[in-house]
Amino acid sequence: MFTQECHSAGKRASLFVCVSQHAFTESFSEHSAYAGCMSTPAANARKLQKERTREALMNAALELSLDRGFAQVSLRQVSQAVGVVPSAFYRHFESMDDLGLALVERCFGTLRTMIRDAQRDPHVFENIIDAAATILVASVKASRADFAFVVRERVAGPEPVRAAIKHELDLFESELAMTLVRLPNIENWNSDDVHMLARLFVRNMQANAELAANMPEDRPDLEAQIHDLARREMMLIVLGFKDWRSN
Amino acid sequence: MFTQECHSAGKRASLFVCVSQHAFTESFSEHSAYAGCMSTPAANARKLQKERTREALMNAALELSLDRGFAQVSLRQVSQAVGVVPSAFYRHFESMDDLGLALVERCFGTLRTMIRDAQRDPHVFENIIDAAATILVASVKASRADFAFVVRERVAGPEPVRAAIKHELDLFESELAMTLVRLPNIENWNSDDVHMLARLFVRNMQANAELAANMPEDRPDLEAQIHDLARREMMLIVLGFKDWRSN
DNA sequence: TTCTTGAGTGAACACGCGTTCTCTCGTTTA
DNA sequence: TAAACGAGAGAACGCGTGTTCACTCAAGAA
């Protein structure tokens, strides 16, 4: 009994070193953006390591839900993918729902950053529709797992996750409405119509993001096709602006 | 051992009568449309009863997936809801995926029937947009579980189910394109543009169907709101037709 | 240097799952 | 009337699940 305990302890330790390295690599290679710029400086190595494992769990869950959908992914699968024992999961999240909510927050964080960066670029406003289509395709390409997660779990996720995504999308829609209301032909539409318009745009961006996120990788032709499709859709909708009479 | 066998056999028989009645009721009360008009007359009582149980299994799966999503519903849950033992499930479907495919087929069957009925009504063409919005809301109200199933499992379902729904929606889109191309301002658009337009419409119908299907029941105000929203969206898109120049 | 902390371990648990098998017994057929 | 059929019963199986618990053993604090 005693020898067995010694043996298992030794095995445990060496295994831990192994899985820690695994966690590192995964975290940095796949989502270096997050790992590098956390809000806390995380002075001591202990907290830093914990943060890394947490990120690794989130990345593993994101990747696993790509083919199965988040609700199909189990706590044990996520833990195993990271190289950690199931009970260790609870050091980071209360439940899988909790992890899901963290993922929603992170995804919309990157989304918002992208949009803010785009708005800062003055070049964008020269041809707003073309720019929007370009940004859409490029953004999805850069974080396809995030976009795929949002469009999928918006309808398929556990109820708390669905609610969180709905809330974020509503916010996004309201922000867009505030931008739209300053466009030439729209400035004196009533607020109901502006919201309807914002909805129309958000909805079609969602649909095109879904298309782009589920597109096979490294297919510049399909990419261009989706870009063009999105552009033409927005053009058609915009054409109706000047003749719009609320009723 | 012998007595136990006798006892359990007796219990079994009485239980079976009970669950059969349960299956009947559920089948007829919730989906009388299907139970009443099957293609086969099913002359003998044996086949009729089998068909009833099959319908009951499908209805139970449809209802259970309303709050959890189809992929979360287990073979045992469906069987229990119908009042049948899990192994009996296999008399009707090879697997849950198989049942899912049957559901897709049934849902699009009713959908197509509705559309065909609508096209037969000459009154519809007087104001096509208003009619479309009305039909959309009414159809969803009449078969909300079916519509909810389609919009949810299109992205959340098992891969075979997703593929089947995608195929049906593509068919629907092509059919709509053939109708659209005969509209006044569109007749000389190129086919790429017409398909783009059909996509835009299908997509927004999906989104509005999703809205209507997830709406709380017996809320005529919300119903009217969705109707109005769908109408205005289509109006706006239609407004752009006459100015459209492909590029 | 010694004490405390806490991320991760590993065993155990109760449970629900899909699948299989043999059996029952009313219905259909010959 | 007797034999065949087949929908459903019920028990058993091996497996993956979430959750709990006492534990180890480096890192950080005193």
Short mmCIF file of C-alpha atoms in Angstrom, two decimals, chain A:
data_model
loop_
_atom_site.label_atom_id
_atom_site.label_comp_id
_atom_site.label_asym_id
_atom_site.label_seq_id
_atom_site.Cartn_x
_atom_site.Cartn_y
_atom_site.Cartn_z
CA MET A 1 0.00 0.00 0.00
CA PHE A 2 2.76 2.36 0.95
CA THR A 3 4.80 1.58 -2.13
CA GLN A 4 1.79 2.01 -4.31
CA GLU A 5 1.19 5.42 -2.90
CA CYS A 6 4.79 6.42 -3.60
CA HIS A 7 4.58 5.09 -7.10
CA SER A 8 1.36 6.83 -7.93
CA ALA A 9 2.67 10.07 -6.48
CA GLY A 10 5.70 9.93 -8.75
CA LYS A 11 3.60 9.18 -11.80
CA ARG A 12 1.27 11.97 -10.85
CA ALA A 13 4.00 14.56 -10.69
CA SER A 14 5.59 13.70 -14.02
CA LEU A 15 2.17 13.64 -15.65
CA PHE A 16 1.41 17.04 -14.31
CA VAL A 17 4.50 18.58 -15.85
CA CYS A 18 3.48 17.07 -19.15
CA VAL A 19 -0.07 18.38 -19.09
CA SER A 20 1.03 21.81 -17.99
CA GLN A 21 3.20 22.14 -21.06
CA HIS A 22 0.30 20.98 -23.15
CA ALA A 23 -1.92 23.64 -21.66
CA PHE A 24 0.68 26.32 -22.39
CA THR A 25 1.12 25.44 -26.01
CA GLU A 26 -2.54 25.26 -26.74
CA SER A 27 -3.30 28.50 -25.02
CA PHE A 28 -0.59 30.45 -26.76
CA SER A 29 -0.70 29.00 -30.21
CA GLU A 30 -4.43 29.24 -30.68
CA HIS A 31 -5.44 32.31 -28.79
CA SER A 32 -2.30 34.30 -28.16
CA ALA A 33 -4.36 37.47 -28.39
CA TYR A 34 -6.10 36.73 -25.10
CA ALA A 35 -3.21 35.21 -23.24
CA GLY A 36 -1.00 38.19 -23.97
CA CYS A 37 -3.23 41.07 -22.93
CA MET A 38 -5.16 40.10 -19.82
CA SER A 39 -6.32 42.92 -17.64
CA THR A 40 -4.40 41.66 -14.60
CA PRO A 41 -0.62 41.74 -14.87
CA ALA A 42 -0.64 38.51 -12.82
CA ALA A 43 2.62 39.19 -11.08
CA ASN A 44 3.10 35.78 -9.48
CA ALA A 45 3.57 32.60 -11.41
CA ARG A 46 0.78 30.86 -9.55
CA LYS A 47 -2.00 33.11 -10.85
CA LEU A 48 -0.47 33.20 -14.28
CA GLN A 49 -0.53 29.42 -14.51
CA LYS A 50 -4.13 29.33 -13.32
CA GLU A 51 -5.08 31.86 -15.95
CA ARG A 52 -3.39 29.75 -18.60
CA THR A 53 -5.30 26.63 -17.63
CA ARG A 54 -8.53 28.61 -17.64
CA GLU A 55 -7.85 29.88 -21.13
CA ALA A 56 -6.92 26.36 -22.24
CA LEU A 57 -10.24 25.05 -20.93
CA MET A 58 -12.13 27.75 -22.82
CA ASN A 59 -10.19 27.10 -26.03
CA ALA A 60 -10.73 23.37 -25.76
CA ALA A 61 -14.46 23.86 -25.24
CA LEU A 62 -14.63 26.25 -28.20
CA GLU A 63 -12.84 23.82 -30.47
CA LEU A 64 -14.77 20.76 -29.32
CA SER A 65 -18.08 22.54 -29.87
CA LEU A 66 -17.09 23.26 -33.47
CA ASP A 67 -18.21 19.83 -34.65
CA ARG A 68 -20.58 18.73 -31.90
CA GLY A 69 -22.14 21.93 -30.60
CA PHE A 70 -21.45 23.25 -27.11
CA ALA A 71 -24.28 21.40 -25.38
CA GLN A 72 -22.84 18.09 -26.59
CA VAL A 73 -19.45 18.80 -25.05
CA SER A 74 -18.93 17.32 -21.60
CA LEU A 75 -16.95 18.61 -18.68
CA ARG A 76 -14.80 15.49 -18.86
CA GLN A 77 -14.04 15.92 -22.54
CA VAL A 78 -12.91 19.49 -22.00
CA SER A 79 -10.76 18.51 -19.03
CA GLN A 80 -9.20 15.63 -20.92
CA ALA A 81 -8.44 17.81 -23.94
CA VAL A 82 -6.52 20.18 -21.69
CA GLY A 83 -4.79 17.32 -19.92
CA VAL A 84 -6.36 17.91 -16.53
CA VAL A 85 -8.44 15.73 -14.24
CA PRO A 86 -12.23 16.40 -14.24
CA SER A 87 -12.34 17.60 -10.66
CA ALA A 88 -9.75 20.27 -11.48
CA PHE A 89 -12.31 21.85 -13.79
CA TYR A 90 -14.14 23.17 -10.74
CA ARG A 91 -11.17 25.31 -9.75
CA HIS A 92 -12.01 27.46 -12.79
CA PHE A 93 -15.70 27.21 -13.53
CA GLU A 94 -18.78 26.29 -11.52
CA SER A 95 -20.23 24.32 -14.42
CA MET A 96 -20.17 24.01 -18.18
CA ASP A 97 -22.87 26.70 -18.36
CA ASP A 98 -20.50 28.98 -16.52
CA LEU A 99 -17.75 28.27 -19.03
CA GLY A 100 -20.23 28.91 -21.84
CA LEU A 101 -21.04 32.34 -20.46
CA ALA A 102 -17.33 33.14 -20.22
CA LEU A 103 -16.97 32.16 -23.87
CA VAL A 104 -19.84 34.43 -24.90
CA GLU A 105 -18.21 37.34 -23.11
CA ARG A 106 -14.84 36.67 -24.72
CA CYS A 107 -16.28 36.27 -28.21
CA PHE A 108 -18.19 39.54 -28.07
CA GLY A 109 -15.12 41.20 -26.59
CA THR A 110 -13.11 40.45 -29.70
CA LEU A 111 -16.05 41.32 -31.92
CA ARG A 112 -16.40 44.74 -30.31
CA THR A 113 -12.67 45.38 -30.59
CA MET A 114 -12.81 44.65 -34.30
CA ILE A 115 -15.71 47.00 -34.84
CA ARG A 116 -14.10 49.77 -32.83
CA ASP A 117 -10.87 49.45 -34.79
CA ALA A 118 -12.79 49.60 -38.02
CA GLN A 119 -14.66 52.75 -36.98
CA ARG A 120 -11.36 54.42 -36.17
CA ASP A 121 -10.18 53.97 -39.76
CA PRO A 122 -11.32 57.06 -41.75
CA HIS A 123 -10.82 55.20 -45.01
CA VAL A 124 -13.82 53.06 -44.14
CA PHE A 125 -16.38 55.80 -44.59
CA GLU A 126 -15.50 56.44 -48.21
CA ASN A 127 -17.44 53.39 -49.27
CA ILE A 128 -19.18 52.13 -46.19
CA ILE A 129 -20.90 49.14 -47.77
CA ASP A 130 -17.81 47.72 -49.40
CA ALA A 131 -15.89 48.25 -46.18
CA ALA A 132 -18.57 46.49 -44.16
CA ALA A 133 -18.47 43.45 -46.43
CA THR A 134 -14.67 43.36 -46.32
CA ILE A 135 -14.55 43.68 -42.55
CA LEU A 136 -17.17 40.99 -42.13
CA VAL A 137 -15.28 38.43 -44.18
CA ALA A 138 -11.90 39.34 -42.70
CA SER A 139 -13.19 39.25 -39.12
CA VAL A 140 -14.80 35.89 -39.52
CA LYS A 141 -11.65 34.56 -41.15
CA ALA A 142 -9.56 35.82 -38.24
CA SER A 143 -11.78 34.32 -35.50
CA ARG A 144 -13.95 31.80 -37.20
CA ALA A 145 -14.37 29.63 -34.10
CA ASP A 146 -15.72 32.62 -32.16
CA PHE A 147 -18.22 33.56 -34.85
CA ALA A 148 -19.27 29.96 -35.35
CA PHE A 149 -19.82 29.66 -31.62
CA VAL A 150 -22.04 32.74 -31.46
CA VAL A 151 -24.25 31.93 -34.44
CA ARG A 152 -24.63 28.32 -33.33
CA GLU A 153 -25.15 28.73 -29.61
CA ARG A 154 -27.49 31.67 -30.11
CA VAL A 155 -30.11 29.08 -30.92
CA ALA A 156 -28.57 25.78 -29.79
CA GLY A 157 -26.85 26.62 -26.51
CA PRO A 158 -28.00 26.11 -22.92
CA GLU A 159 -30.63 28.66 -21.93
CA PRO A 160 -28.26 30.99 -19.98
CA VAL A 161 -25.85 31.06 -22.94
CA ARG A 162 -28.68 31.78 -25.36
CA ALA A 163 -29.90 34.61 -23.16
CA ALA A 164 -26.43 36.14 -22.92
CA ILE A 165 -25.95 36.05 -26.68
CA LYS A 166 -29.39 37.52 -27.28
CA HIS A 167 -28.55 40.36 -24.93
CA GLU A 168 -25.27 41.11 -26.69
CA LEU A 169 -26.92 41.04 -30.11
CA ASP A 170 -29.65 43.40 -28.92
CA LEU A 171 -26.97 45.79 -27.71
CA PHE A 172 -25.22 45.54 -31.04
CA GLU A 173 -28.45 46.25 -32.87
CA SER A 174 -29.11 49.35 -30.79
CA GLU A 175 -25.60 50.64 -31.41
CA LEU A 176 -26.02 50.10 -35.13
CA ALA A 177 -29.35 51.94 -35.05
CA MET A 178 -27.62 54.94 -33.49
CA THR A 179 -25.09 54.94 -36.30
CA LEU A 180 -27.64 54.44 -39.05
CA VAL A 181 -29.85 57.30 -37.95
CA ARG A 182 -27.13 59.72 -39.03
CA LEU A 183 -27.02 58.51 -42.63
CA PRO A 184 -28.29 60.93 -45.32
CA ASN A 185 -31.61 59.37 -46.35
CA ILE A 186 -32.45 58.05 -42.91
CA GLU A 187 -32.00 61.01 -40.62
CA ASN A 188 -35.70 61.72 -40.41
CA TRP A 189 -37.05 58.19 -40.30
CA ASN A 190 -38.97 57.43 -37.14
CA SER A 191 -37.21 55.32 -34.56
CA ASP A 192 -39.33 52.25 -35.25
CA ASP A 193 -38.20 52.19 -38.85
CA VAL A 194 -34.58 52.72 -37.90
CA HIS A 195 -34.72 49.79 -35.56
CA MET A 196 -36.34 47.66 -38.22
CA LEU A 197 -33.49 48.60 -40.54
CA ALA A 198 -30.83 47.82 -37.94
CA ARG A 199 -32.44 44.44 -37.40
CA LEU A 200 -32.41 43.74 -41.10
CA PHE A 201 -28.69 44.49 -41.24
CA VAL A 202 -27.71 42.59 -38.10
CA ARG A 203 -29.70 39.60 -39.27
CA ASN A 204 -28.03 39.51 -42.63
CA MET A 205 -24.61 40.02 -41.11
CA GLN A 206 -25.34 37.03 -38.88
CA ALA A 207 -26.38 34.94 -41.84
CA ASN A 208 -23.31 35.88 -43.85
CA ALA A 209 -21.05 35.36 -40.86
CA GLU A 210 -22.55 31.90 -40.51
CA LEU A 211 -21.85 31.23 -44.16
CA ALA A 212 -18.26 32.42 -43.85
CA ALA A 213 -17.62 30.60 -40.59
CA ASN A 214 -18.77 27.27 -41.99
CA MET A 215 -16.89 27.72 -45.25
CA PRO A 216 -13.94 25.34 -45.79
CA GLU A 217 -10.65 27.03 -44.96
CA ASP A 218 -8.31 28.48 -47.56
CA ARG A 219 -10.86 28.99 -50.27
CA PRO A 220 -10.28 32.58 -51.45
CA ASP A 221 -12.87 32.08 -54.19
CA LEU A 222 -15.66 31.29 -51.72
CA GLU A 223 -14.46 34.13 -49.57
CA ALA A 224 -14.78 36.54 -52.47
CA GLN A 225 -18.18 35.12 -53.29
CA ILE A 226 -19.52 35.73 -49.80
CA HIS A 227 -18.00 39.21 -49.80
CA ASP A 228 -19.75 40.01 -53.04
CA LEU A 229 -23.03 38.52 -51.89
CA ALA A 230 -23.02 40.55 -48.69
CA ARG A 231 -22.15 43.69 -50.63
CA ARG A 232 -24.97 43.27 -53.11
CA GLU A 233 -27.50 42.52 -50.40
CA MET A 234 -26.64 45.69 -48.57
CA MET A 235 -26.68 47.67 -51.80
CA LEU A 236 -30.20 46.50 -52.60
CA ILE A 237 -31.47 47.40 -49.17
CA VAL A 238 -29.80 50.80 -49.28
CA LEU A 239 -31.40 51.51 -52.66
CA GLY A 240 -34.80 51.56 -51.05
CA PHE A 241 -33.87 54.23 -48.53
CA LYS A 242 -34.65 57.32 -50.55
CA ASP A 243 -38.15 56.12 -51.46
CA TRP A 244 -39.09 54.93 -47.98
CA ARG A 245 -42.30 56.27 -46.56
CA SER A 246 -43.23 54.88 -43.16
CA ASN A 247 -46.58 53.12 -43.07
#
